[in-house]
Amino acid sequence: MTDYQVSQDPTEPPLSENNEPASKWHQLKLVDKRRLALAGGLTVLIGFLIFMIISRSGSDNSPSSQPTTETISPSTQSVRPDVDEQKPGGQTALAAAAAIEKRQTATIKIYYGSTVKVVVIDGSNVTKATAAPDQAAELIKKLKGAIGPWDWDIDDPTLASWIAGPYGEYFYRQDNTVTILTGLSANGYVVSILINGQGQIVDYLIVTDADVLLASTSEDSQPPQTKIAPDQPPATE
């Protein structure tokens, strides 16, 4: 009688004496299956997290999620006016400074009083007027030649020299209800705006060359003046 030996497939688990899979091998295979299942679950979870991060990043960069407030680029950013924002005059000063920087001087018109005293010195031409709001809005366009950035925090020695000059009243008032906004552009324009306690602009001075503000400028050397009566339109160039 021939004894037959059962050859075992190498891919099959080893057999015990009663031809059943060895329990140790079975346990190892079970552990491997659990590891594979765990690895698969982690892969799915990591993929989901990556998807959520990419989606959130795309949403944050979308135009609808970006701030809508307009900002001034660092190259044109000016020194902030040193005014009391809690007072009406301070609020008007900040609005006027922003409008001048953005070349939107027409928006200042809403802050003018019923009349505005205006002095514009442009080279050899001096214009003085007691102007209605429309006329004052037209005269302030002379600032279109100014180049930023603007400095609204004039240093004390410079301000003192202007106060001592022929137009010192536009840079200092003993009346503490008056707010004065003074600015110097990068190319030498000067604007000084006087605002009353109600937040209304009542006076302003514009010069295209700061040197005319110095005390050494005598009355005899002042350029000829052009006076404009109230409500009379300014002369056009």
C-alpha atoms as one frame of an Amber mdcrd trajectory, in Angstrom:
protein
   0.000   0.000   0.000   1.430   3.265  -1.096   1.499   6.160   1.310   0.631
   9.442  -0.315   1.981  12.645   1.108  -0.112  15.697   0.683   2.049  18.440
  -0.701   1.222  21.774   0.833   0.742  24.862  -1.310   3.297  27.437  -0.120
   0.614  30.117  -0.269  -1.591  28.225   2.120  -1.176  28.416   5.885   0.768
  25.628   7.537  -1.310  22.727   8.771  -1.427  21.365  12.241  -1.401  17.683
  12.958  -5.136  17.474  12.337  -4.755  19.279   8.976  -6.106  22.586  10.345
  -4.319  25.938   9.897  -1.896  26.706  12.599  -3.495  29.139  15.021  -0.395
  31.367  15.194  -0.307  31.861  11.435  -4.020  32.614  11.463  -3.552  35.246
  14.129  -0.763  36.890  12.153  -2.910  37.080   9.045  -5.733  38.590  11.082
  -3.382  41.262  12.443  -2.192  42.038   8.904  -5.767  42.507   7.728  -6.487
  44.877  10.595  -3.377  46.885   9.782  -4.412  47.135   6.150  -7.879  48.293
   7.155  -6.424  50.873   9.542  -3.985  52.142   6.911  -6.812  52.464   4.400
  -8.910  54.417   6.868  -6.039  56.766   7.670  -5.422  57.349   3.959  -9.055
  58.340   3.446  -8.963  60.629   6.488  -5.746  62.350   5.374  -7.149  62.854
   1.889 -10.304  64.419   3.329  -8.289  66.778   5.545  -6.137  67.881   2.588
  -9.295  68.531   0.552 -10.775  70.667   3.344  -7.549  72.690   3.722  -7.359
  73.383  -0.015 -11.052  74.334  -0.119 -10.672  76.705   2.845  -7.583  78.314
   1.309  -9.380  78.922  -1.969 -12.364  80.405  -0.165 -10.180  82.810   1.843
  -8.533  84.094  -1.336 -11.769  84.648  -3.214 -12.689  88.283  -4.030 -15.873
  88.113  -1.965 -13.939  87.370   1.224 -11.387  90.144   0.815 -11.801  93.416
   2.800 -13.545  96.106   0.789 -12.052  99.073   2.600  -9.808 101.218   0.428
  -6.248 101.597   1.604  -3.420 103.918   0.647  -0.305 102.196  -0.643   2.850
 102.551   1.488   4.474 104.712  -1.209   1.810 107.392  -0.749   0.962 106.893
   2.920   1.083 110.196   4.789   1.577 111.058   8.420  -1.771 110.960  10.187
  -3.142 114.366  11.245  -2.736 114.987  14.971  -6.324 115.951  15.771  -8.966
 115.014  18.318 -11.328 112.641  16.525 -13.949 113.101  19.232 -14.507 116.712
  18.180 -16.427 117.692  15.025 -13.396 119.647  13.849 -11.188 116.586  14.171
 -13.549 114.436  12.133 -13.680 117.063   9.389  -9.883 117.371   9.411  -9.407
 113.634   8.901 -11.951 113.592   6.068 -10.314 116.600   4.394  -6.825 115.084
   4.650  -8.009 111.823   3.096  -9.777 113.678   0.270  -6.670 115.744  -0.512
  -4.453 112.655  -0.573  -6.812 110.858  -2.952  -7.294 113.961  -5.127 -11.009
 113.986  -4.332 -11.221 117.580  -3.137 -14.769 117.927  -4.470 -15.938 115.732
  -1.587 -14.799 118.385   0.911 -17.612 120.680  -0.226 -20.060 119.142   2.247
 -17.908 120.486   5.097 -17.799 124.118   3.950 -19.581 126.778   5.945 -21.951
 129.227   4.262 -18.881 131.258   3.241 -15.194 130.375   3.214 -12.262 132.776
   3.324  -9.723 131.580   0.776  -6.138 132.561   0.001  -4.362 130.853  -2.908
  -0.754 131.826  -3.675   0.546 130.377  -6.926   3.857 131.867  -7.958   3.259
 135.527  -8.786  -0.512 135.241  -8.429  -2.366 135.676  -5.155  -6.099 135.094
  -5.004  -8.086 136.193  -1.958 -11.795 135.535  -1.766 -14.713 135.222   0.586
 -16.252 132.392  -1.332 -19.494 130.482  -1.425 -19.123 126.672  -1.157 -19.201
 126.127  -4.937 -16.512 128.748  -5.476 -14.381 127.429  -2.616 -14.634 123.953
  -4.130 -13.324 125.333  -7.406 -10.409 127.218  -5.837  -9.173 124.248  -3.829
  -8.550 122.404  -7.107  -5.260 124.288  -7.178  -3.979 121.383  -5.083  -4.090
 119.138  -8.164  -0.415 119.972  -8.749   0.618 118.609  -5.350   2.516 115.321
  -5.210   2.261 112.907  -2.290   3.001 111.758   0.222   1.588 114.487   2.429
   3.016 115.324   5.838   0.268 116.380   8.243   2.579 116.528  11.259   4.773
 119.534  10.522   7.838 119.758  12.759   7.830 122.523  15.367  10.655 124.695
  13.911   9.014 124.777  10.477   5.594 125.525  11.916   7.054 128.287  14.109
   8.645 129.934  11.060   5.299 129.899   9.260   3.480 131.320  12.292   6.012
 134.166  12.377   5.491 134.838   8.666   2.946 136.966   6.814   0.266 134.237
   6.899   0.742 133.129  10.492  -2.984 133.385  11.259  -3.535 130.253   9.152
  -1.262 128.177  11.371  -2.194 129.310  14.873  -5.316 130.606  16.626  -5.789
 131.304  20.321  -9.379 130.123  19.988  -9.184 126.488  21.094 -12.489 125.674
  19.404 -10.760 126.046  16.041  -9.113 122.960  14.561  -6.257 123.639  12.132
  -5.214 121.032   9.574  -1.840 121.848   8.004  -0.149 119.702   5.377   3.032
 119.820   3.303   3.271 117.849   0.053   6.413 116.173  -1.258   6.872 118.912
  -3.871   6.433 121.873  -1.520   2.703 122.663  -1.634   1.213 123.791   1.663
  -2.432 123.715   2.656  -3.836 124.937   5.948  -7.534 124.489   6.696  -9.331
 126.118   9.607 -12.402 124.341  10.983 -14.843 125.818  13.485 -16.408 124.114
  16.497 -19.301 122.814  14.396 -16.952 120.966  12.069 -17.317 123.485   9.221
 -14.397 124.668   7.084 -14.336 128.470   7.328 -10.838 129.393   6.073  -8.120
 127.800   4.025  -4.748 128.749   2.589  -2.979 127.124  -0.360   0.551 127.938
  -1.495   2.503 126.216  -4.243   5.863 127.227  -2.749   6.400 127.084   1.009
   9.080 129.793   0.888   6.431 132.530   0.644   5.340 131.631   4.177   8.626
 132.639   5.765   8.971 135.805   7.833  11.700 137.125   5.530   9.104 137.662
   2.828   8.245 141.359   3.104   5.022 142.989   2.042   6.872 144.870  -0.720
   8.000 141.620  -2.274   4.546 140.051  -2.189   3.155 139.140  -5.620   0.185
 141.100  -6.971  -3.133 140.097  -5.490  -6.373 139.198  -7.184  -9.351 139.868
  -4.961 -12.633 138.146  -5.671 -15.907 139.432  -4.328 -18.298 136.934  -2.705
 -20.084 134.664  -5.193 -17.967 135.996  -8.055 -16.523 133.072 -10.042 -12.727
 132.829  -9.951 -10.751 133.866 -13.000  -9.868 130.938 -15.219  -6.395 130.468
 -16.583
